[in-house]
């Protein structure tokens, strides 16, 4: 693929929520730093995966892109134009969303035909007379039986409902679909159906996805590039193959190594076990947000905030491997040799565990 | 050697306004001492109902119609509530998926753990307190002294799960039943919790039934695996054998449908067509047949759970 203009550029996106019942004085009010300066590009026909643990702000990013949340800072560029209020209104149809729970995102009182036709007629894509044909075409596209249009959402299984949600997102032929955990509410055997459908639609229609999920397996499967988020910031962004082969940020390394591999023969493989838990995003530490859990953290990490830098030196932003860490080189060696990774002080409360290394051999 | 727990011919029925419905039937499995049995299947396949039924934890509209569950020579299905109380929490510990609902919100961590110690082990106030502190330390809760005084809502998800594990382990159980113990947690926390459970298993020779839908977790933790589909165990084998040589078409499809982080770019997931049947009470033949690629004649007949290879059981006439 050539390195053309990105379809969507996100620059320094921010979202802060005030903490409820904190204080009466606005000056004292504390903020949750849900999204704290996030930048990325999405190209045409591409899937960008956005991964991170719960509360890291990945869903908030997605919701801001479709205008479900107001931003507290940052700029969006869509097809080269800045998305201000007027431009956003013009482009709104081009940005669609698929949610995690299709039972909640479909109106239970309306037939599938109504759900789909109203959007198209309302947006002037087709007339009432043409709607029926368009709806049937959409349903066929997402692999639903022919008589589906006259039925209600509750008559479908979870996987089929997600297909309806996908049909709704496709109804205005958008350029970008934000998929917020589209498969995590579904059964295992159904997840693969939906993932394959999304992939197939992309190759047929050239639509781009922002795929937000915490299941690394499905993100790896569907994404071309992946951004790893931690506490409202992107800590690493690279092509999917590169990220899993050569993760450079200590958090990405820990995240990837924490996923249990579906192969009993690989039990002996050493794993990095991160100690401690995600700190609160209210009082963010001054330095690197991951420093408190990071085995490589130094004094500098606690004082200064690392910025994303390109370590690949590749041409064009699509081939970049961005990582925000001062100790990338140490981290890489740590993974290569599995040495020098020592439990940090957070675990020393556990008696007797202080001398244990953080890298452990599986049983 | 006799297995620690041996379940045979277990059938559980639920009554509803629309009549009776068999939820699990012909369930049979065993757990040896010091062994981890993985129970894997999709939501609604009867994994939780199976273990809840042998512990007498079914809701009032559910009951065991037939079968037995021999634990240490006693049939758990025939014990009275009172006798069961002596086993539950003492010889058999349980860890549930959602710690926030499983823990009592109006009692402190200390009083919930100490209660068990005093009832089951007859410890006094001071003894129970001391033991509680030690348990919390063991499960890796930082600053256990202050954590003891906290209420469940004051702890993080991972900490709550640790408290539940401490509770389950408090009386030195011989069998731990872990029902989706990490499903509600993030992966890095999941790795911590599974590491902890693994360490405890090694130290104590405890047995475990690990219920999960995560194939990766099964591969890493279980010694033997039972795969459930629509209320029946359809395959059972040692973990290495099952992953290398799955015999039931459902197991095969399941293993192929899970995306893995180790995949290459060109991997195509194999999806299973259709969906799990909602009501499988009336299906006399194979319950997977309508979704199965190999289905043919003979699938409409009742499928027996038969041994095909040493220690490898499967419920499919084609296997």
XYZ file of C-alpha atoms in Angstrom:
682
model
C 0.000 0.000 0.000
C 1.257 3.451 -0.780
C 1.607 6.044 1.890
C -1.145 8.433 0.948
C -2.856 11.027 3.063
C -4.345 9.465 6.149
C -8.133 9.139 6.226
C -8.307 10.298 9.803
C -5.648 12.076 11.809
C -6.002 12.467 15.519
C -3.724 15.012 17.138
C -3.256 15.441 20.851
C -6.778 14.362 21.767
C -7.739 14.997 25.379
C -10.627 14.186 27.650
C -10.796 14.967 31.341
C -13.709 14.127 33.593
C -14.242 16.033 36.818
C -14.473 13.740 39.822
C -17.950 13.858 41.268
C -18.668 15.033 44.811
C -15.079 16.067 45.263
C -15.263 19.641 46.456
C -17.514 22.641 46.120
C -14.692 24.823 45.008
C -14.001 24.429 41.351
C -10.335 25.152 41.991
C -10.072 22.041 44.117
C -11.843 19.827 41.686
C -9.824 16.818 40.647
C -9.792 15.411 37.145
C -9.733 11.907 35.760
C -7.281 11.957 32.870
C -9.217 9.555 30.667
C -7.489 10.528 27.435
C -4.317 12.515 27.831
C -2.873 13.640 24.522
C -3.487 10.838 22.037
C -2.340 11.077 18.406
C -2.607 8.569 15.590
C -3.495 8.203 11.911
C -5.834 5.790 10.205
C -5.436 5.161 6.482
C -7.988 4.099 3.939
C -8.811 0.407 4.020
C -6.780 -0.093 7.153
C -7.572 -1.436 10.597
C -5.939 0.226 13.552
C -6.222 -1.806 16.745
C -6.434 0.036 20.043
C -5.637 -2.158 23.027
C -5.233 -1.617 26.722
C -6.685 -2.677 30.007
C -10.018 -1.497 31.346
C -10.010 2.172 32.228
C -7.100 3.103 29.990
C -9.298 5.400 27.900
C -9.533 3.388 24.703
C -13.328 3.523 24.511
C -13.349 7.238 25.276
C -11.098 7.837 22.271
C -13.561 5.989 20.050
C -16.529 7.861 21.437
C -14.842 11.196 20.879
C -14.264 10.384 17.223
C -17.989 10.003 16.573
C -18.931 12.971 18.721
C -20.476 11.012 21.577
C -18.098 12.785 23.929
C -16.910 16.352 23.697
C -13.159 16.700 23.525
C -11.265 18.824 26.002
C -8.494 19.446 23.551
C -6.869 18.221 20.396
C -7.720 18.229 16.727
C -9.225 15.788 14.281
C -8.573 15.820 10.553
C -10.805 13.772 8.286
C -9.936 13.412 4.598
C -7.431 16.222 5.045
C -9.910 18.713 6.466
C -10.061 19.795 10.037
C -13.175 18.495 11.735
C -14.685 21.597 13.261
C -18.357 21.745 14.102
C -19.610 22.420 10.594
C -17.270 19.974 8.917
C -18.140 17.322 11.478
C -21.818 17.712 10.658
C -21.067 17.217 6.974
C -18.914 14.178 7.585
C -20.921 12.577 10.386
C -22.348 9.878 8.127
C -18.841 8.804 7.192
C -18.059 7.898 10.805
C -20.036 4.998 12.208
C -19.858 2.926 15.327
C -20.401 -0.677 16.413
C -20.863 -1.293 20.104
C -20.023 -4.179 22.356
C -23.525 -5.249 23.290
C -25.922 -5.426 20.337
C -28.833 -6.176 22.675
C -28.424 -2.738 24.186
C -27.597 -0.879 20.997
C -30.654 -2.008 18.980
C -34.103 -0.657 19.778
C -36.141 -3.681 20.941
C -39.460 -2.201 19.774
C -38.533 -1.702 16.169
C -38.258 -4.182 13.363
C -34.946 -4.567 11.608
C -36.452 -2.923 8.528
C -37.372 0.180 10.523
C -34.001 0.352 12.228
C -32.141 0.255 8.929
C -34.486 2.126 6.589
C -34.961 5.184 8.810
C -31.257 5.899 8.833
C -31.004 5.689 5.055
C -34.145 7.639 4.289
C -33.364 10.210 6.957
C -29.927 10.812 5.525
C -31.244 10.998 1.994
C -29.389 7.945 0.766
C -32.537 6.501 -0.734
C -36.275 7.046 -0.880
C -38.888 5.083 1.051
C -39.699 3.174 -2.108
C -36.128 2.036 -2.587
C -35.567 1.315 1.095
C -36.854 -2.220 1.061
C -34.412 -3.310 -1.578
C -31.522 -1.528 0.116
C -32.319 -3.146 3.474
C -32.422 -6.609 1.958
C -29.161 -5.924 0.195
C -27.548 -4.887 3.473
C -28.840 -7.926 5.317
C -27.500 -10.164 2.611
C -24.170 -8.418 2.806
C -23.784 -9.254 6.504
C -25.023 -12.808 6.070
C -28.494 -12.711 7.601
C -31.448 -14.788 6.365
C -33.807 -13.154 3.876
C -36.847 -12.804 6.100
C -34.879 -10.915 8.772
C -36.190 -7.469 7.886
C -39.654 -8.108 9.316
C -38.389 -9.447 12.634
C -37.471 -7.790 15.930
C -34.023 -7.799 17.541
C -34.993 -10.281 20.276
C -35.721 -12.925 17.646
C -32.037 -13.124 16.781
C -29.087 -14.707 18.530
C -26.237 -12.591 19.884
C -24.054 -13.117 16.848
C -26.889 -12.260 14.462
C -27.680 -9.125 16.433
C -24.097 -8.016 16.058
C -24.512 -8.586 12.312
C -27.523 -6.265 12.372
C -25.446 -3.657 14.183
C -22.808 -4.027 11.482
C -25.462 -3.646 8.776
C -26.632 -0.456 10.465
C -23.085 0.891 10.573
C -22.694 0.082 6.870
C -26.011 1.557 5.798
C -24.591 4.988 4.959
C -21.477 3.559 3.260
C -19.078 5.105 5.774
C -15.352 5.453 5.322
C -14.522 4.634 8.935
C -16.204 2.382 11.472
C -15.284 2.515 15.132
C -15.657 -0.993 16.551
C -15.778 -0.815 20.336
C -15.224 -4.356 21.665
C -17.434 -5.803 18.926
C -16.805 -9.447 19.806
C -16.132 -9.575 23.529
C -19.790 -10.126 24.442
C -20.107 -13.027 22.017
C -19.485 -16.721 22.451
C -16.174 -18.102 21.296
C -17.561 -19.941 18.315
C -19.386 -16.799 17.156
C -16.445 -14.424 17.585
C -14.637 -15.930 14.637
C -17.736 -15.459 12.443
C -17.909 -11.746 13.232
C -14.162 -11.179 12.872
C -14.184 -12.890 9.502
C -17.205 -10.859 8.410
C -15.497 -7.591 9.343
C -12.377 -8.611 7.438
C -14.347 -9.652 4.389
C -16.353 -6.411 4.337
C -13.138 -4.449 4.524
C -11.584 -6.167 1.562
C -14.802 -5.737 -0.428
C -15.760 -2.186 0.525
C -12.415 -0.674 1.512
C -13.775 0.649 4.783
C -11.343 1.475 7.611
C -11.743 0.305 11.176
C -10.632 1.534 14.535
C -10.819 -1.747 16.397
C -10.972 -1.203 20.158
C -10.597 -4.327 22.255
C -8.802 -5.877 25.165
C -8.575 -9.371 23.672
C -5.130 -9.364 22.105
C -5.849 -12.435 19.999
C -8.690 -10.841 18.069
C -6.827 -7.538 17.724
C -3.815 -9.337 16.325
C -6.055 -11.132 13.865
C -7.856 -8.144 12.412
C -5.459 -5.190 12.744
C -2.784 -3.950 10.385
C -1.321 -1.667 12.997
C -1.857 -1.621 16.751
C -1.658 1.127 19.349
C -1.176 0.145 22.981
C -2.726 2.502 25.528
C -1.915 2.858 29.186
C -3.611 5.392 31.452
C -4.856 7.670 28.709
C -1.696 7.666 26.612
C -0.442 5.654 23.693
C 2.773 3.999 24.830
C 3.552 2.047 21.678
C 2.301 1.980 18.106
C 3.576 -0.394 15.446
C 2.478 -2.749 12.743
C 0.710 -5.771 14.104
C 3.433 -8.264 13.214
C 6.172 -5.966 14.482
C 4.453 -5.301 17.794
C 4.000 -8.951 18.652
C 7.422 -9.977 17.403
C 9.357 -7.101 18.850
C 7.449 -5.232 21.552
C 9.643 -2.447 22.913
C 7.642 -0.786 25.654
C 7.825 -2.689 28.952
C 4.047 -2.469 29.260
C 3.441 -3.949 25.815
C 5.883 -6.693 26.683
C 4.065 -7.466 29.902
C 0.671 -7.315 28.222
C 1.667 -9.692 25.453
C 3.447 -12.063 27.746
C 0.453 -12.198 30.116
C -1.825 -13.713 27.471
C -2.044 -17.453 28.056
C -1.002 -19.253 24.888
C -3.392 -21.950 23.691
C -0.727 -24.607 23.474
C 0.062 -26.862 26.426
C 3.492 -27.613 24.963
C 4.487 -24.012 25.605
C 4.090 -24.166 29.366
C 7.798 -23.937 29.990
C 8.020 -20.582 28.246
C 9.091 -17.833 30.593
C 6.516 -15.188 31.273
C 6.777 -11.696 32.568
C 4.351 -11.168 35.391
C 3.656 -7.516 36.005
C 3.413 -6.628 39.609
C 0.908 -4.229 41.097
C -2.162 -2.746 39.488
C -3.069 0.135 37.229
C -2.852 3.282 39.349
C -5.731 5.720 39.536
C -5.909 8.141 36.657
C -6.908 10.980 38.975
C -3.502 11.803 40.385
C -1.283 10.903 37.519
C 2.360 10.538 38.437
C 4.650 13.253 37.226
C 6.802 11.010 35.090
C 5.974 7.919 33.054
C 2.572 6.520 34.030
C 3.900 2.981 33.960
C 6.955 3.681 36.112
C 5.333 2.379 39.298
C 4.941 -1.102 37.794
C 7.907 -1.120 35.450
C 10.868 -3.360 36.251
C 13.245 -1.058 34.386
C 12.091 2.232 35.877
C 14.804 4.686 36.820
C 14.817 8.015 38.589
C 14.360 9.765 35.268
C 11.198 7.790 34.497
C 9.603 9.031 37.693
C 10.517 12.632 36.950
C 10.125 13.091 33.223
C 7.414 11.970 30.874
C 8.719 10.043 27.844
C 7.371 11.070 24.433
C 6.622 8.766 21.522
C 9.671 8.408 19.300
C 10.116 6.447 16.103
C 12.586 3.624 16.515
C 12.184 2.058 13.118
C 13.282 4.974 11.023
C 10.870 3.764 8.349
C 9.593 6.111 5.658
C 6.102 7.491 6.166
C 4.025 7.286 9.275
C 2.572 3.930 8.328
C 5.843 2.100 8.816
C 6.810 3.781 12.005
C 7.329 1.933 15.226
C 6.581 4.457 17.928
C 7.427 3.836 21.530
C 7.401 6.088 24.594
C 10.087 4.794 26.930
C 13.492 5.978 28.118
C 14.810 2.474 28.692
C 13.807 0.745 25.498
C 17.254 -0.707 24.969
C 17.375 -2.198 28.452
C 13.852 -3.489 28.032
C 14.734 -5.210 24.786
C 17.702 -6.960 26.323
C 15.585 -7.908 29.319
C 13.218 -9.740 27.039
C 15.968 -11.269 24.960
C 17.872 -12.693 27.889
C 15.176 -12.850 30.574
C 17.677 -11.453 32.995
C 17.793 -8.428 35.172
C 14.034 -8.238 35.461
C 13.469 -7.848 39.145
C 10.284 -7.322 41.072
C 9.968 -3.687 41.983
C 9.042 -2.412 45.416
C 5.282 -2.732 44.869
C 5.498 -6.443 45.537
C 7.793 -6.281 48.508
C 4.754 -6.086 50.756
C 4.471 -9.743 49.979
C 6.735 -11.360 52.457
C 9.334 -13.654 51.028
C 8.551 -12.602 47.512
C 11.111 -9.829 47.464
C 13.916 -11.909 46.072
C 11.823 -13.652 43.489
C 12.443 -12.418 39.979
C 9.501 -11.110 38.035
C 10.212 -13.434 35.177
C 9.071 -16.830 36.175
C 9.225 -20.151 34.588
C 5.866 -21.718 33.899
C 4.993 -24.973 35.607
C -6.168 -44.914 43.546
C -9.712 -43.694 44.033
C -10.284 -40.243 42.580
C -11.042 -37.462 45.050
C -14.267 -36.555 43.277
C -16.136 -38.861 40.971
C -19.289 -37.662 39.279
C -21.396 -40.078 37.289
C -24.643 -39.992 35.299
C -25.473 -36.553 36.676
C -28.653 -34.978 35.325
C -30.001 -31.614 36.372
C -33.478 -30.350 35.591
C -34.889 -26.864 35.856
C -38.593 -26.179 36.239
C -40.047 -23.125 34.569
C -43.488 -21.857 33.623
C -43.178 -23.761 30.386
C -42.429 -27.111 31.952
C -39.332 -29.041 32.822
C -36.071 -28.593 31.037
C -32.999 -30.772 31.266
C -29.991 -28.515 31.579
C -27.193 -31.027 31.916
C -27.367 -34.743 31.461
C -25.172 -37.794 31.511
C -22.372 -35.775 33.063
C -19.468 -37.873 34.243
C -15.982 -36.836 35.249
C -13.450 -37.387 37.972
C -10.742 -35.369 39.666
C -7.681 -37.056 41.105
C -5.770 -35.745 44.060
C -3.414 -32.905 43.164
C -4.850 -32.665 39.668
C -6.427 -29.786 37.771
C -9.451 -30.589 35.660
C -10.330 -27.906 33.145
C -14.020 -27.604 32.310
C -14.377 -25.615 29.115
C -17.386 -24.579 27.067
C -19.390 -21.611 25.839
C -21.790 -19.612 27.966
C -24.931 -21.526 28.811
C -23.447 -24.960 28.166
C -23.921 -26.061 31.768
C -20.418 -25.715 33.213
C -21.485 -23.728 36.236
C -24.714 -25.665 36.725
C -22.697 -28.867 36.959
C -20.502 -27.714 39.824
C -23.268 -25.780 41.530
C -25.435 -28.887 41.526
C -22.887 -31.103 43.236
C -22.417 -28.467 45.932
C -26.165 -28.110 46.481
C -26.122 -24.522 45.254
C -28.837 -24.813 42.602
C -31.637 -22.240 42.675
C -34.935 -23.468 44.077
C -36.340 -24.421 40.665
C -33.424 -26.689 39.848
C -32.792 -30.195 41.091
C -30.633 -33.222 40.492
C -32.796 -35.892 38.885
C -30.300 -38.676 38.855
C -26.642 -39.430 39.314
C -24.119 -39.243 42.070
C -21.063 -37.253 43.042
C -18.719 -39.204 45.275
C -16.374 -36.966 47.196
C -14.046 -38.884 49.435
C -16.526 -41.766 49.481
C -19.570 -39.616 50.356
C -22.310 -38.948 47.818
C -22.682 -35.166 47.807
C -26.063 -35.408 46.064
C -27.566 -37.289 49.008
C -26.228 -35.148 51.839
C -28.569 -32.909 53.786
C -28.052 -29.144 53.864
C -26.447 -29.468 57.285
C -24.025 -32.147 56.216
C -23.196 -30.196 53.067
C -22.358 -27.174 55.180
C -19.570 -29.178 56.745
C -18.061 -29.903 53.349
C -18.614 -26.587 51.575
C -15.981 -24.052 52.475
C -13.996 -26.645 54.391
C -13.088 -29.579 52.151
C -14.270 -27.868 48.993
C -13.456 -24.203 48.457
C -15.011 -22.071 45.750
C -13.869 -19.028 43.825
C -16.510 -17.287 41.743
C -16.236 -15.041 38.708
C -17.500 -11.831 40.167
C -15.952 -11.152 43.541
C -18.078 -8.092 44.121
C -21.296 -10.115 44.190
C -19.754 -13.118 45.904
C -18.437 -11.130 48.850
C -20.852 -9.676 51.377
C -20.814 -5.892 50.996
C -21.716 -5.124 54.623
C -18.966 -7.088 56.337
C -15.252 -6.383 56.433
C -12.781 -8.697 54.787
C -11.627 -9.884 58.181
C -15.022 -10.834 59.514
C -15.895 -12.762 56.330
C -12.752 -14.861 56.407
C -12.690 -15.270 60.184
C -16.282 -16.520 60.214
C -15.302 -19.586 58.229
C -12.280 -20.269 60.381
C -14.352 -20.100 63.542
C -17.185 -22.243 62.225
C -15.181 -24.893 60.402
C -11.996 -25.045 62.422
C -13.339 -23.911 65.783
C -10.727 -21.199 66.149
C -11.156 -18.487 68.748
C -11.337 -14.794 67.994
C -7.623 -14.157 68.307
C -6.632 -17.333 66.496
C -8.934 -16.573 63.595
C -7.562 -13.068 63.333
C -4.003 -14.276 63.211
C -4.818 -16.885 60.598
C -6.722 -14.339 58.472
C -3.714 -12.056 58.456
C -1.491 -14.900 57.341
C -3.900 -15.926 54.593
C -4.070 -12.395 53.186
C -0.292 -12.247 53.194
C -0.141 -15.555 51.395
C -2.369 -14.376 48.578
C -0.193 -11.306 48.100
C -2.345 -8.482 49.370
C -0.151 -5.484 50.122
C -0.536 -4.155 53.652
C -2.818 -6.980 54.858
C -3.290 -5.407 58.262
C -5.233 -2.467 56.844
C -6.858 -4.553 54.090
C -8.468 -6.690 56.789
C -10.496 -3.755 58.022
C -11.738 -2.803 54.583
C -15.070 -3.549 52.953
C -15.158 -5.275 49.549
C -16.008 -2.096 47.644
C -12.854 -0.425 48.919
C -10.647 -2.972 47.163
C -9.719 -3.190 43.501
C -10.982 -6.058 41.334
C -7.726 -7.956 41.569
C -7.545 -7.510 45.335
C -11.125 -8.716 45.757
C -10.296 -11.832 43.768
C -7.317 -12.390 46.050
C -9.570 -12.058 49.084
C -11.918 -14.659 47.604
C -9.009 -16.999 47.030
C -7.884 -16.456 50.614
C -11.408 -17.319 51.745
C -11.568 -20.426 49.602
C -8.216 -21.579 50.943
C -8.855 -20.620 54.541
C -9.741 -24.086 55.799
C -7.236 -26.001 53.732
C -9.632 -27.482 51.174
C -8.784 -30.640 49.279
C -10.653 -29.444 46.209
C -10.835 -25.910 44.856
C -13.589 -25.076 42.395
C -12.655 -21.983 40.419
C -15.574 -20.771 38.298
C -14.180 -18.316 35.726
C -11.838 -16.883 38.367
C -10.208 -14.330 36.085
C -12.796 -13.570 33.416
C -13.665 -10.206 34.951
C -10.012 -9.183 35.290
C -7.482 -7.592 32.971
C -4.846 -9.854 31.436
C -1.923 -8.635 33.509
C -3.964 -9.159 36.690
C -5.192 -12.499 35.359
C -1.582 -13.608 34.974
C -0.907 -12.629 38.596
C -3.925 -14.531 39.913
C -3.243 -17.674 37.887
C 0.382 -17.587 38.988
C -0.808 -17.408 42.584
C -3.241 -20.304 42.187
C -0.540 -22.364 40.475
C 1.900 -21.739 43.338
C -0.665 -22.751 45.946
C -1.520 -25.912 44.009
C 2.127 -26.917 43.946
C 2.555 -26.365 47.667
C -0.593 -28.002 48.945
C -1.407 -30.971 46.682
C -4.900 -29.555 46.395
C -7.079 -30.546 43.431
C -8.861 -28.012 41.266
C -11.747 -27.808 38.850
C -11.077 -24.805 36.637
C -14.136 -23.608 34.767
C -13.426 -21.235 31.909
C -14.128 -20.431 28.297
C -10.554 -19.328 27.683
C -8.719 -21.998 25.712
C -5.376 -20.393 26.526
C -5.965 -20.629 30.253
C -6.873 -24.298 29.924
C -3.721 -24.998 27.929
C -1.580 -23.376 30.580
C -3.242 -24.662 33.751
C -5.148 -27.925 33.298
C -3.887 -31.495 33.530
C -7.019 -32.965 32.030
C -9.771 -31.224 30.090
C -13.498 -31.863 29.758
C -15.223 -30.002 26.923
C -18.930 -29.250 27.358
C -21.472 -28.431 24.696
C -25.205 -27.890 25.222
C -25.378 -29.608 28.592
C -23.157 -32.579 27.867
C -19.507 -33.357 28.201
C -18.548 -34.220 24.643
C -14.865 -34.915 25.030
C -12.431 -35.586 27.819
C -8.695 -36.164 27.610
C -5.331 -35.189 28.999
C -4.440 -31.636 28.059
C -1.576 -32.529 25.704
C -3.624 -35.231 24.011
C -6.651 -32.959 23.598
C -4.749 -30.130 21.945
C -2.743 -32.469 19.738
C -5.458 -34.876 18.827
C -8.965 -33.468 19.314
C -11.503 -36.083 18.249
C -14.875 -34.370 18.523
C -15.665 -32.014 15.628
C -16.757 -29.330 18.113
C -13.473 -29.464 20.009
C -11.575 -29.300 16.742
C -13.597 -26.311 15.557
C -13.256 -24.589 18.915
C -9.479 -24.877 18.885
C -9.362 -23.532 15.343
C -11.727 -20.641 15.943
C -9.682 -18.953 18.666
C -7.415 -16.184 17.395
C -3.963 -16.338 18.923
C -1.297 -13.702 19.369
C 1.168 -16.127 17.846
C -0.646 -16.279 14.522
C 0.918 -15.073 11.342
C -0.720 -12.425 9.154
C -2.186 -14.962 6.772
C -4.116 -17.050 9.282
C -7.795 -17.416 8.504
C -10.011 -18.219 11.457
C -12.352 -21.108 11.046
C -15.740 -20.002 12.241
C -18.389 -22.460 13.417
C -21.585 -21.793 11.521
C -24.894 -21.156 13.270
C -25.315 -20.713 16.998
C -25.673 -22.873 20.101
C -29.222 -24.300 20.219
C -31.239 -22.412 22.809
C -33.320 -25.331 23.943
C -31.612 -28.652 23.562
C -33.945 -30.701 25.756
C -35.656 -32.355 22.818
C -32.603 -33.105 20.731
C -32.178 -36.838 21.086
C -29.204 -37.210 18.803
C -25.966 -35.279 18.695
C -26.574 -31.702 19.819
C -23.818 -30.314 17.666
C -25.015 -32.043 14.486
C -26.766 -29.019 12.913
C -23.543 -26.989 13.078
C -21.176 -29.845 12.365
C -19.240 -30.160 9.134
C -18.924 -33.911 9.429
C -22.575 -34.615 10.264
C -24.114 -37.525 8.434
C -26.208 -40.574 9.086
C -26.082 -41.851 12.626
C -25.860 -38.386 14.139
C -29.600 -38.374 14.857
C -29.100 -41.271 17.275
C -28.221 -40.903 20.912
C -24.461 -40.479 21.250
C -22.686 -42.490 23.906
C -19.675 -41.177 25.783
C -17.063 -43.753 24.864
C -13.376 -44.276 25.353
C -11.530 -44.185 22.026
C -7.987 -44.184 23.248
C -6.433 -44.667 26.645
C -7.973 -41.943 28.822
C -9.546 -40.170 25.843
C -13.345 -40.146 25.878
C -15.558 -38.682 23.191
C -19.285 -38.409 22.472
C -19.341 -38.828 18.702
C -19.908 -41.941 16.660
C -17.699 -40.610 13.884
C -14.634 -40.025 16.018
